[in-house]
Structures are given as C-alpha cells and as structure tokens.
Short mmCIF file of C-alpha atoms in Angstrom, two decimals:
data_model
loop_
_atom_site.label_atom_id
_atom_site.label_comp_id
_atom_site.label_asym_id
_atom_site.label_seq_id
_atom_site.Cartn_x
_atom_site.Cartn_y
_atom_site.Cartn_z
CA MET A 16 -15.93 -10.28 12.61
CA ASN A 17 -16.76 -12.87 9.54
CA ASN A 18 -20.28 -13.76 8.54
CA ASN A 19 -21.85 -16.82 8.28
CA ASP A 20 -22.74 -17.64 4.38
CA GLU A 21 -25.86 -16.27 4.30
CA LEU A 22 -26.96 -15.08 0.93
CA ASN A 23 -30.39 -13.42 0.32
CA LEU A 24 -30.98 -14.15 -3.42
CA ASP A 25 -34.53 -11.65 -2.33
CA ARG A 26 -32.30 -7.96 -2.38
CA PRO A 27 -29.05 -6.71 -4.92
CA LEU A 28 -25.48 -8.90 -3.79
CA ILE A 29 -23.63 -6.45 -5.36
CA GLY A 30 -23.27 -2.78 -7.15
CA TRP A 31 -20.66 -1.47 -8.95
CA TYR A 32 -19.10 1.02 -11.03
CA GLY A 33 -16.67 0.55 -13.90
CA ASP A 34 -13.74 3.06 -14.86
CA ASP A 35 -14.45 2.17 -18.26
CA PHE A 36 -17.69 0.31 -19.97
CA THR A 37 -15.73 -2.61 -21.68
CA GLY A 38 -15.38 -3.57 -17.73
CA ALA A 39 -18.40 -2.34 -16.63
CA ALA A 40 -20.46 -4.97 -18.64
CA ALA A 41 -17.71 -7.32 -18.41
CA VAL A 42 -18.54 -7.26 -14.77
CA MET A 43 -22.78 -7.91 -15.87
CA GLU A 44 -21.15 -10.76 -18.35
CA ALA A 45 -19.01 -12.65 -14.88
CA LEU A 46 -23.34 -12.41 -13.20
CA THR A 47 -25.30 -12.52 -14.69
CA PHE A 48 -24.08 -16.30 -17.28
CA GLY A 49 -22.78 -18.16 -13.41
CA GLY A 50 -26.48 -17.17 -12.38
CA PHE A 51 -27.11 -14.00 -10.98
CA PRO A 52 -28.87 -11.26 -13.16
CA SER A 53 -27.56 -8.33 -12.81
CA VAL A 54 -28.43 -4.64 -15.27
CA LEU A 55 -25.62 -1.95 -16.62
CA PHE A 56 -26.76 1.23 -16.62
CA ARG A 57 -25.07 4.72 -18.54
CA GLN A 58 -26.06 7.00 -16.14
CA LEU A 59 -27.40 7.12 -12.81
CA PRO A 60 -31.13 5.84 -13.46
CA THR A 61 -34.07 7.14 -12.57
CA PRO A 62 -37.07 5.92 -10.15
CA ALA A 63 -38.87 4.29 -13.43
CA GLN A 64 -36.11 2.73 -14.95
CA MET A 65 -34.64 1.34 -11.58
CA GLU A 66 -37.97 -0.62 -11.36
CA LYS A 67 -37.71 -2.67 -14.78
CA PHE A 68 -35.20 -3.80 -13.48
CA LYS A 69 -36.58 -4.64 -9.61
CA ASP A 70 -34.88 -8.51 -10.10
CA MET A 71 -31.83 -8.69 -10.65
CA ARG A 72 -28.68 -9.31 -8.33
CA GLY A 73 -26.39 -7.00 -9.29
CA ILE A 74 -26.34 -2.95 -10.50
CA GLY A 75 -23.95 -1.42 -12.21
CA ILE A 76 -22.96 1.81 -13.50
CA ALA A 77 -20.65 2.40 -16.53
CA GLY A 78 -18.19 5.51 -16.43
CA ILE A 79 -15.34 6.84 -17.87
CA ALA A 80 -13.26 7.21 -14.57
CA ARG A 81 -10.04 5.77 -16.59
CA ALA A 82 -9.27 8.46 -18.61
CA MET A 83 -9.87 10.61 -16.41
CA PRO A 84 -7.88 12.98 -13.49
CA PRO A 85 -8.31 12.54 -9.83
CA GLN A 86 -10.21 16.09 -10.21
CA TRP A 87 -12.78 14.66 -12.52
CA MET A 88 -12.87 11.55 -9.92
CA ASP A 89 -13.90 14.53 -7.06
CA GLU A 90 -16.60 15.86 -8.80
CA HIS A 91 -18.20 12.51 -10.33
CA LEU A 92 -17.40 9.70 -7.69
CA PRO A 93 -19.40 10.71 -5.23
CA PRO A 94 -22.76 10.87 -5.71
CA ILE A 95 -21.97 7.73 -7.45
CA TYR A 96 -20.80 5.40 -4.81
CA ALA A 97 -24.01 7.13 -2.93
CA PHE A 98 -27.08 5.70 -4.95
CA LEU A 99 -24.70 1.67 -4.78
CA ASP A 100 -24.49 2.17 -0.97
CA GLU A 101 -28.16 3.62 -0.80
CA LEU A 102 -29.05 -0.39 -2.03
CA GLY A 103 -28.33 -1.09 0.66
CA VAL A 104 -25.99 -3.37 -1.07
CA PRO A 105 -23.49 -5.94 0.76
CA VAL A 106 -19.97 -4.96 -1.75
CA LEU A 107 -19.31 -2.18 -3.78
CA HIS A 108 -17.81 -2.39 -6.26
CA TYR A 109 -14.72 0.16 -7.32
CA LYS A 110 -14.24 -1.50 -11.39
CA THR A 111 -10.76 -1.81 -12.26
CA CYS A 112 -9.47 -2.61 -15.78
CA SER A 113 -8.11 -6.12 -15.06
CA THR A 114 -4.84 -4.93 -16.36
CA LEU A 115 -4.30 -2.83 -13.83
CA ASP A 116 -4.89 0.00 -16.04
CA SER A 117 -4.19 3.52 -14.28
CA SER A 118 -1.49 6.19 -13.41
CA PRO A 119 -1.41 9.19 -10.25
CA GLU A 120 -2.92 11.28 -13.04
CA THR A 121 -5.49 8.89 -14.69
CA GLY A 122 -7.17 7.02 -13.84
CA SER A 123 -6.19 6.23 -10.62
CA ILE A 124 -7.78 3.94 -8.39
CA GLY A 125 -5.62 4.56 -6.18
CA ARG A 126 -7.66 7.69 -5.16
CA ALA A 127 -10.92 6.33 -6.51
CA ILE A 128 -10.58 4.24 -3.19
CA GLU A 129 -10.09 6.80 -1.31
CA LEU A 130 -13.25 8.12 -2.08
CA GLY A 131 -15.22 5.31 -2.02
CA LEU A 132 -13.79 4.75 1.39
CA GLN A 133 -15.61 8.15 2.14
CA GLN A 134 -18.68 6.44 1.32
CA ARG A 135 -18.71 3.83 2.75
CA SER A 136 -16.45 2.97 5.97
CA SER A 137 -15.28 -0.34 5.33
CA ARG A 138 -13.34 -2.27 7.64
CA TRP A 139 -10.39 -3.49 4.36
CA VAL A 140 -10.63 -3.20 1.13
CA PRO A 141 -10.29 -6.90 -1.11
CA MET A 142 -7.71 -5.75 -4.36
CA LEU A 143 -8.21 -8.23 -6.94
CA VAL A 144 -7.39 -7.56 -10.32
CA ALA A 145 -7.04 -11.42 -11.80
CA ALA A 146 -9.25 -12.96 -13.14
CA PRO A 147 -8.53 -17.01 -14.84
CA ALA A 148 -11.01 -17.20 -17.28
CA ILE A 149 -9.57 -14.18 -18.96
CA ARG A 150 -5.72 -15.47 -17.90
CA ARG A 151 -4.71 -12.41 -15.45
CA PHE A 152 -3.51 -14.54 -12.97
CA GLN A 153 -1.61 -13.44 -9.69
CA ALA A 154 1.37 -14.18 -8.03
CA PHE A 155 3.32 -13.73 -4.39
CA GLY A 156 1.76 -10.01 -5.58
CA HIS A 157 2.64 -9.75 -9.03
CA LEU A 158 0.54 -9.08 -11.54
CA PHE A 159 0.44 -11.80 -14.48
CA ALA A 160 -1.64 -10.85 -18.17
CA ALA A 161 -1.60 -13.10 -21.85
CA ALA A 162 -0.58 -11.78 -25.18
CA GLY A 163 -2.08 -13.61 -27.98
CA GLU A 164 -0.74 -17.76 -26.14
CA ALA A 165 2.45 -16.11 -23.60
CA VAL A 166 1.81 -15.55 -20.25
CA TYR A 167 4.35 -12.85 -19.80
CA ARG A 168 4.55 -10.03 -15.68
CA LEU A 169 3.26 -6.68 -16.54
CA ASP A 170 6.06 -4.51 -16.86
CA ARG A 171 7.47 -7.52 -19.25
CA HIS A 172 3.75 -7.24 -21.41
CA PRO A 173 4.27 -6.12 -24.16
CA VAL A 174 0.83 -4.20 -24.55
CA MET A 175 0.74 -3.21 -21.01
CA SER A 176 4.68 -1.79 -20.86
CA CYS A 177 4.13 0.09 -23.58
CA HIS A 178 1.07 1.19 -23.65
CA PRO A 179 0.16 5.07 -24.78
CA SER A 180 -1.64 6.25 -21.16
CA THR A 181 -0.57 4.47 -18.94
CA PRO A 182 2.53 2.16 -19.99
CA MET A 183 2.26 -0.56 -16.95
CA HIS A 184 7.09 -0.45 -15.24
CA GLU A 185 5.95 -2.45 -11.47
CA SER A 186 4.12 -5.32 -11.31
CA ASP A 187 3.42 -4.82 -8.12
CA VAL A 188 -0.24 -3.68 -7.50
CA CYS A 189 0.72 -2.95 -4.18
CA LYS A 190 3.87 -1.32 -4.86
CA HIS A 191 1.92 0.36 -8.27
CA LEU A 192 -0.72 1.55 -5.87
CA GLN A 193 1.63 3.34 -3.65
CA ALA A 194 2.07 5.91 -6.17
CA GLN A 195 -1.46 6.79 -6.18
CA THR A 196 -2.44 7.05 -2.70
CA ASP A 197 -1.17 6.49 1.25
CA LEU A 198 -3.78 3.80 2.39
CA PRO A 199 -1.79 0.87 4.23
CA MET A 200 -1.50 -2.10 2.01
CA GLY A 201 -0.51 -5.69 2.85
CA LEU A 202 -1.22 -9.26 0.73
CA ILE A 203 -2.83 -12.70 1.30
CA ASP A 204 -0.79 -14.71 -1.06
CA VAL A 205 -0.55 -17.97 -3.04
CA GLU A 206 0.82 -20.49 -0.56
CA GLN A 207 -2.23 -18.77 2.39
CA LEU A 208 -4.33 -19.16 0.17
CA GLN A 209 -4.23 -22.41 -0.14
CA THR A 210 -6.27 -23.18 3.61
CA GLU A 211 -9.46 -21.45 4.93
CA ALA A 212 -7.42 -20.63 8.19
CA GLY A 213 -4.45 -19.67 6.35
CA ALA A 214 -6.41 -17.09 5.07
CA ASP A 215 -8.39 -16.16 7.70
CA ASP A 216 -5.64 -15.65 9.52
CA ALA A 217 -3.94 -13.43 7.38
CA LEU A 218 -6.55 -11.54 6.81
CA MET A 219 -7.32 -11.07 10.83
CA GLN A 220 -3.49 -10.06 11.50
CA ARG A 221 -2.62 -7.77 8.50
CA GLY A 222 -2.43 -5.15 11.07
CA GLN A 223 -2.95 -1.31 10.18
CA ALA A 224 -3.27 -2.43 5.75
CA GLN A 225 -6.98 -1.40 4.18
CA VAL A 226 -6.00 -2.01 1.43
CA ILE A 227 -5.69 -6.05 0.65
CA SER A 228 -4.07 -7.64 -2.37
CA LEU A 229 -5.49 -10.84 -3.13
CA ASP A 230 -3.11 -12.96 -5.69
CA THR A 231 -5.13 -15.78 -7.25
CA VAL A 232 -4.41 -17.90 -9.70
CA ASP A 233 -6.43 -21.14 -10.87
CA ASP A 234 -10.47 -22.02 -9.45
CA LYS A 235 -8.52 -23.66 -5.96
CA THR A 236 -7.39 -19.65 -4.55
CA LEU A 237 -10.81 -17.93 -6.95
CA LEU A 238 -12.58 -19.78 -4.59
CA ALA A 239 -10.21 -19.27 -1.31
CA CYS A 240 -11.01 -15.51 -3.01
CA GLY A 241 -14.39 -15.77 -3.02
CA ARG A 242 -15.15 -17.06 0.37
CA LEU A 243 -12.53 -14.36 2.02
CA ILE A 244 -14.44 -11.59 0.59
CA TRP A 245 -18.09 -12.85 1.35
CA ASN A 246 -17.24 -14.07 5.00
CA ASN A 247 -15.70 -11.11 6.12
CA ARG A 248 -18.15 -8.31 4.46
CA GLY A 249 -18.79 -7.02 7.94
CA ASP A 250 -21.88 -4.10 8.09
CA GLY A 251 -21.56 -3.04 4.21
CA LEU A 252 -17.72 -4.20 1.92
CA PHE A 253 -15.79 -1.51 -0.25
CA ALA A 254 -14.13 -4.08 -2.83
CA ALA A 255 -12.02 -2.55 -6.37
CA GLY A 256 -10.56 -4.50 -8.52
CA SER A 257 -11.34 -6.29 -12.13
CA GLN A 258 -13.65 -8.65 -12.89
CA GLY A 259 -12.66 -11.12 -10.92
CA ILE A 260 -14.70 -10.06 -7.72
CA GLU A 261 -17.81 -10.81 -9.09
CA TYR A 262 -16.15 -14.75 -11.10
CA ALA A 263 -15.10 -14.65 -6.88
CA LEU A 264 -18.12 -13.92 -5.50
CA VAL A 265 -19.88 -15.65 -8.21
CA ARG A 266 -17.36 -18.94 -7.73
CA TYR A 267 -18.48 -19.62 -3.75
CA TRP A 268 -21.70 -18.09 -3.49
CA GLN A 269 -22.63 -21.56 -6.02
CA GLU A 270 -20.66 -23.38 -3.62
CA LEU A 271 -23.19 -22.28 -1.27
CA LEU A 272 -26.53 -22.87 -3.58
CA ASN A 273 -24.89 -26.14 -4.43
CA ASN A 274 -25.65 -24.99 -8.48
CA GLN A 275 -29.17 -25.85 -7.60
CA GLU A 276 -31.11 -22.29 -7.54
CA VAL A 277 -28.84 -20.60 -10.12
CA ALA A 278 -29.65 -20.97 -13.64
CA THR A 279 -27.05 -19.72 -16.04
CA ASP A 280 -28.70 -20.87 -19.66
CA ILE A 281 -30.30 -17.40 -20.66
CA GLY A 282 -30.60 -18.32 -24.14
CA GLY A 283 -27.85 -16.77 -26.93
CA ALA A 284 -27.69 -14.95 -30.54
CA GLU A 285 -28.32 -16.22 -34.08
CA SER A 286 -26.05 -15.06 -36.27
CA VAL A 287 -26.70 -11.76 -38.78
CA ASP A 288 -25.74 -11.35 -42.07
CA GLN A 289 -23.78 -8.25 -41.13
CA LEU A 290 -21.15 -6.65 -38.45
CA LEU A 291 -20.37 -2.63 -37.67
CA ILE A 292 -17.21 -2.41 -36.03
CA VAL A 293 -16.30 0.36 -34.32
CA SER A 294 -12.94 0.78 -33.04
CA GLY A 295 -10.80 4.04 -30.98
CA SER A 296 -8.57 1.19 -29.64
CA VAL A 297 -5.14 1.22 -30.28
CA SER A 298 -3.67 -2.02 -28.86
CA ALA A 299 -1.40 -4.30 -31.46
CA GLY A 300 -4.40 -7.10 -30.11
CA THR A 301 -7.10 -5.24 -31.59
CA ALA A 302 -5.68 -4.56 -35.02
CA GLU A 303 -5.24 -8.12 -35.31
CA GLN A 304 -8.17 -8.73 -34.54
CA ILE A 305 -9.54 -6.11 -37.15
CA GLU A 306 -7.00 -7.07 -39.60
CA HIS A 307 -8.54 -10.66 -39.64
CA ALA A 308 -11.75 -8.64 -39.81
CA ARG A 309 -10.97 -7.10 -43.61
CA GLY A 310 -9.03 -10.20 -44.86
CA CYS A 311 -13.22 -11.93 -44.09
CA GLY A 312 -14.58 -9.70 -45.97
CA ALA A 313 -14.47 -6.16 -43.54
CA VAL A 314 -14.12 -2.68 -44.98
CA GLY A 315 -11.63 0.18 -43.56
CA VAL A 316 -12.94 2.98 -42.54
CA PRO A 317 -10.13 5.60 -40.88
CA ILE A 318 -10.52 8.20 -38.97
CA PRO A 319 -8.42 10.17 -39.45
CA PRO A 320 -6.73 12.08 -36.27
CA GLU A 321 -7.43 15.42 -37.07
CA MET A 322 -10.51 14.98 -35.62
CA ALA A 323 -9.43 14.83 -32.38
CA PHE A 324 -8.98 18.07 -32.90
CA ALA A 325 -10.73 20.05 -35.22
CA VAL A 326 -12.88 22.99 -34.29
CA ALA A 327 -17.12 22.30 -34.71
CA ASP A 328 -16.99 23.12 -38.91
CA GLU A 329 -14.46 20.97 -39.70
CA ARG A 330 -15.22 18.48 -37.07
CA GLU A 331 -18.71 17.99 -38.59
CA SER A 332 -17.52 17.58 -42.13
CA LEU A 333 -15.71 15.17 -41.22
CA MET A 334 -18.24 13.15 -39.55
CA GLN A 335 -20.31 13.79 -43.04
CA VAL A 336 -17.27 12.00 -44.96
CA LEU A 337 -17.30 9.60 -42.57
CA THR A 338 -20.96 9.09 -41.64
CA VAL A 339 -21.35 8.61 -45.60
CA GLN A 340 -18.10 6.71 -46.35
CA VAL A 341 -19.54 3.32 -43.90
CA LEU A 342 -23.54 3.72 -45.27
CA ASP A 343 -22.57 3.19 -48.81
CA THR A 344 -20.12 0.25 -47.52
CA LEU A 345 -22.98 -1.11 -45.62
CA GLU A 346 -25.16 -0.59 -48.46
CA THR A 347 -23.30 -3.06 -50.51
CA GLY A 348 -23.78 -5.05 -47.69
CA GLN A 349 -20.20 -5.76 -45.97
CA ASP A 350 -18.96 -5.50 -42.86
CA VAL A 351 -17.90 -2.07 -41.96
CA ALA A 352 -14.89 -1.54 -39.65
CA LEU A 353 -14.90 1.97 -38.35
CA TYR A 354 -11.42 3.04 -36.36
CA SER A 355 -8.54 5.42 -35.27
CA ALA A 356 -5.30 3.29 -35.65
CA MET A 357 -4.23 -0.32 -36.40
CA GLY A 358 -2.17 -0.82 -33.98
CA PRO A 359 0.38 1.57 -31.84
CA ASP A 360 2.63 1.35 -34.75
CA ASP A 361 0.36 3.12 -37.39
CA PRO A 362 1.39 6.82 -38.70
CA ALA A 363 -1.73 7.99 -37.09
CA VAL A 364 -0.32 7.77 -33.33
CA ALA A 365 1.63 9.84 -33.98
CA GLY A 366 -0.29 12.34 -35.74
CA PHE A 367 -2.43 11.96 -33.05
CA ASN A 368 0.70 12.60 -31.04
CA GLN A 369 2.50 15.18 -33.17
CA LEU A 370 -1.42 17.59 -33.33
CA LEU A 371 -1.70 16.57 -29.58
CA SER A 372 1.94 18.57 -28.39
CA GLU A 373 -0.03 21.07 -31.19
CA SER A 374 -2.55 22.23 -29.96
CA SER A 375 -4.07 23.61 -26.29
CA LEU A 376 -6.34 20.45 -26.01
CA ASP A 377 -4.99 18.06 -22.96
CA VAL A 378 -5.19 14.44 -24.33
CA HIS A 379 -8.57 13.98 -21.86
CA GLN A 380 -10.57 16.69 -23.99
CA ALA A 381 -8.34 14.78 -27.32
CA THR A 382 -9.56 11.93 -26.78
CA GLN A 383 -12.60 12.57 -25.80
CA GLN A 384 -13.64 14.36 -29.01
CA LEU A 385 -12.51 11.83 -31.08
CA GLY A 386 -14.71 9.07 -28.74
CA ALA A 387 -17.60 11.56 -28.67
CA ALA A 388 -17.43 12.51 -32.46
CA THR A 389 -16.45 8.37 -33.74
CA GLY A 390 -20.54 8.37 -31.32
CA GLU A 391 -22.32 10.37 -33.63
CA ILE A 392 -21.46 8.85 -36.82
CA LEU A 393 -22.53 6.00 -35.41
CA ARG A 394 -25.90 7.58 -34.76
CA ARG A 395 -26.14 9.11 -38.45
CA VAL A 396 -24.81 5.55 -40.01
CA LEU A 397 -28.36 3.63 -37.09
CA ASP A 398 -30.57 5.76 -37.99
CA VAL A 399 -30.44 5.23 -41.81
CA HIS A 400 -29.24 1.87 -42.20
CA PRO A 401 -30.68 0.74 -38.53
CA MET A 402 -28.24 -2.69 -37.61
CA LYS A 403 -28.29 -5.28 -35.47
CA ARG A 404 -25.13 -6.20 -34.22
CA VAL A 405 -22.73 -3.70 -33.54
CA ALA A 406 -19.03 -4.52 -32.30
CA VAL A 407 -18.20 -1.15 -29.88
CA CYS A 408 -13.92 -1.57 -29.08
CA GLY A 409 -11.39 -0.27 -26.84
CA GLY A 410 -12.66 1.64 -23.62
CA ASP A 411 -12.47 4.50 -23.08
CA THR A 412 -14.35 4.66 -26.42
CA SER A 413 -17.18 2.05 -24.98
CA GLY A 414 -17.48 5.43 -22.74
CA HIS A 415 -17.90 8.10 -25.34
CA VAL A 416 -19.57 6.18 -28.10
CA MET A 417 -22.04 5.75 -24.76
CA ASN A 418 -22.76 8.13 -24.41
CA VAL A 419 -23.77 9.81 -27.46
CA LEU A 420 -26.64 6.64 -27.42
CA ASP A 421 -30.20 7.58 -26.32
CA ILE A 422 -29.80 3.84 -24.25
CA PHE A 423 -29.90 3.63 -20.77
CA ALA A 424 -28.93 -0.55 -19.76
CA PHE A 425 -27.62 -3.03 -20.65
CA THR A 426 -28.34 -6.85 -19.48
CA ALA A 427 -26.87 -9.36 -20.41
CA LEU A 428 -26.93 -11.57 -24.19
CA ALA A 429 -24.92 -14.77 -24.91
CA ALA A 430 -21.66 -15.48 -24.20
CA VAL A 431 -19.53 -15.29 -26.71
CA VAL A 432 -16.12 -14.47 -25.35
CA PRO A 433 -14.39 -14.04 -21.72
CA GLY A 434 -14.46 -10.03 -22.05
CA GLY A 435 -16.49 -9.65 -24.87
CA SER A 436 -19.91 -11.48 -24.54
CA LEU A 437 -23.33 -10.06 -26.57
CA VAL A 438 -24.95 -7.67 -24.68
CA ARG A 439 -28.84 -6.18 -25.51
CA ALA A 440 -29.54 -2.42 -25.12
CA HIS A 441 -32.15 -0.84 -23.54
CA SER A 442 -33.74 2.84 -24.79
CA ASP A 443 -37.12 4.50 -25.02
CA ASN A 444 -36.11 5.38 -28.91
CA PRO A 445 -37.15 2.49 -31.04
CA ALA A 446 -33.95 2.89 -32.99
CA PHE A 447 -31.54 1.77 -30.26
CA ASP A 448 -33.76 -0.19 -28.42
CA GLY A 449 -32.86 -4.38 -28.60
CA LEU A 450 -29.14 -3.34 -30.38
CA GLN A 451 -27.05 -6.16 -29.13
CA LEU A 452 -23.25 -4.98 -28.60
CA THR A 453 -20.44 -6.38 -27.27
CA LEU A 454 -18.15 -3.77 -25.55
CA LYS A 455 -14.69 -5.25 -25.90
CA GLY A 456 -12.05 -3.71 -24.53
CA GLY A 457 -8.12 -3.30 -26.35
CA GLN A 458 -5.94 -6.38 -25.22
CA MET A 459 -10.56 -8.79 -24.70
CA GLY A 460 -10.51 -11.83 -27.42
CA PRO A 461 -8.79 -14.07 -30.17
CA VAL A 462 -8.20 -13.17 -33.23
CA ASP A 463 -11.34 -13.79 -34.75
CA PHE A 464 -13.00 -12.00 -32.43
CA PHE A 465 -15.13 -10.31 -34.78
CA GLN A 466 -16.42 -13.28 -36.52
CA ARG A 467 -16.95 -14.76 -33.77
CA ILE A 468 -19.02 -11.52 -32.94
CA LYS A 469 -20.35 -12.12 -35.86
CA ILE A 470 -22.45 -15.63 -36.37
CA GLY A 471 -22.86 -15.06 -32.23
CA SER A 472 -21.01 -18.86 -30.67
CA SER A 473 -18.01 -19.25 -29.14
CA ASP A 474 -17.36 -21.50 -32.10
#
C-alpha cells in the first residue's frame, strides 16, 4: 500500500532511539537544521518534561545499546520502543552508527530490529546506513566511509576494519546483519533508485524480504529513499539505520513543502574563551584532533587504564587527582583535553586489554566504569569551574558521561560540523542548564574540529 504525501506538521513526525549518544544527537541535528525542530531526551521523559517540548516534530531517546549485549537490549529496549510507538509517530527509528558498528555479541542491530518488530508490526524495515552529508555511501549493498580525504570500502577502512570492539570485516550490509538475525533481507540498489517506478517496483517485488537495505550515493538517491520510506510507511513504520534516515526524510519533506514552510536558521553560537574536551574514543581521527588542539595550546590530561578496573577507594583517589589536575590547568586559562587514549596504538589501549584479561570484569562492565568515572570527573570540574562549552568524544563515552550529569534533554544549537554540532543542555540543575555541548563520534569531524567548536563556526 502506498500512502499519500500528507505531511502533518501539528504532530511529531518521527521518534528515534540512538544506540549511542553521539548518534542520537546527530539525528536531532539533521532534523532541526533541516527545518523540523526536535528534542533528544537522556532517558524516558516525564509528562512535565514532554510538555516543555510539545511542539517538537521529532522526539528522541539517547542510549548506550551499541556497547551492550543482546540480553541488555531485551531488558531495556522494549519500554523505549513502547513509549515512542505510543506517541503515534509515523516512523519509529532505531538509530545505528553510520559505520554499522555492531556484532552478534555487542550492539546487535539484528536483535534491535527483532525487538522493534515485536512492538510495531511494520510491513517492511528500511535499512539506510549511508549519509552522503557525512561522507558515508552505499552502492550495490556495500558500505563505504571516508577517512581523511579518501573513501574506503568498510572492510578496508583504516579505522573500522580494526575497531577495538567491533572490527568490520564485511562491507555488505545484509551479509553483516545476517550474522545477527534470521530476518529475511533484500536490497534496493542505486540503479533501481534512479526512477520512482524502479524503486516502487523493487519494493513491491521484495518477496519474503523484510529488512530492505537501501543504497544512497548522492542527493538524487537520498531523495529517492526519503520518498520511498515516507510514501510506504503504512500505518506505522519501523526503520533502522544512521541519520541517513532523517537526511532522506527531511530532503523529501522539504520538497513536499516546496521549502516554504520550514525554517532552517535557528541561530548560532558565539566564540568562547575556553573549551574542555573529554574523550573516551580510541579513534585515530579523534587522536589527530586532540593533537591539533594541543598544538593550539590545549593541555592533555590522560586517564590511566587502571580507572576502568579500580575498586572504590582506588577509583576515588584517581578521580580526585585527575579532577585537581584539570581544575588547576583550567585556572590558567588554557583549554584542557581529558582523554583515555590517543588512538588505537596508544600504550593505554594495550594496558587496558592486559588489565581486562586479569580482571573479573567483562569489557562492558569495564568500559561502563571508565565512562562513569570520566563523567564524575566532569561533573566535579563543572561544579567548581563552570564552563560554557564542553566537547565530549566517543559514542559509548558520551552515554556514560551524560548519565552522570543532571541533564534531562538536549536541543540543537548551532550547525558546526555535520554529525558534530553544538547542542544545548536542559536541566533542573542551574549548574548544567544551558551548558553547550558537542557529542562527537570517534570518526567524525575534520582535524581542526575542536577549534571550530570553540569558535562556534564551521569556518
């Protein structure tokens, strides 16, 4: 069945759950800066919190599923899906990383889709991972991602092919997901998307395939995917993929409205005198960005890997030392980068793995403890030395850090870099309300990312 093109701007159009905080924020960015104001909640909101954002066209919940096992998903995803489904949104979206970070054991996208279909019996599940705006492309089922100036097939990507927790050895999206679920899959490729009839026929002739991977390489195919998804949403659609879902829908919605009824300029952000960087990413890209920031005067403060395994008293001692070190440096007026590793070759990574092999903790517990401790250090720093702007790097880290702070929601503030723009925190605690943040995935952004965030501009 093909829906008409109706676009009701008096109700939410989409609800999403982000499998990490950075990705969840990227969805909000794509919607808001595309003209459809949206809000991202840190957890299921109260009725009073929902009332504050009753005019939003997109409602999101940020999570940490990317770093968690299927058993965790079984417990935590159903109530979130139920909440979003009960909003009556036409599209319910499980947001994945744009580099498909997942495995059967960690961040299983397949399991997330299965749980979504238990809540909403969608006739088909569009799987759109590519997003040309952030240099992610899919052609004939294979995913490609940029690294620096070059674009690589995912299984040959210099970062993702050797990712520390979910190394990507398969670029075919369907083949990758088939290790995580038995749901039948299909593909609508770049050639079929060249015409509306071709795309519609491909969807109608999908046979038993339920999860449909969608190619996207440029604006034309992005628009085609948006049209296909929106006009085949039925009585309620469950979708999976990156913020490419939102980029595609926004592109089509703007065409439906002839770009006349959406306001894409929501203001901006001024330059700040000081920036605090908090990173749990082991990406080489983030390491280069931190090194660039240090070259511009920032002081690096490494978090020892022992933090992830320390017992209570030892952990408290480490947090106190690092908190004082960060505060003392901030008092000099310098920027600070608090980080757990400078790329995958940092000895801290090998140290973490060695300690993990000797510990009773599993990797999920260890990374959660490290992230929570990092968040606690940030909270203590902000209590003593209020900051206007903070950059948090690493999808998993962002989730654990944000869960420590008294923040219940985020709204988009300024478009700086696609996938890494500035957001405004909303809190009942005056110390955190209005805090400006960027929540950046490890691979996102140019080498001068932190300087752009500091000045609040993409220039």
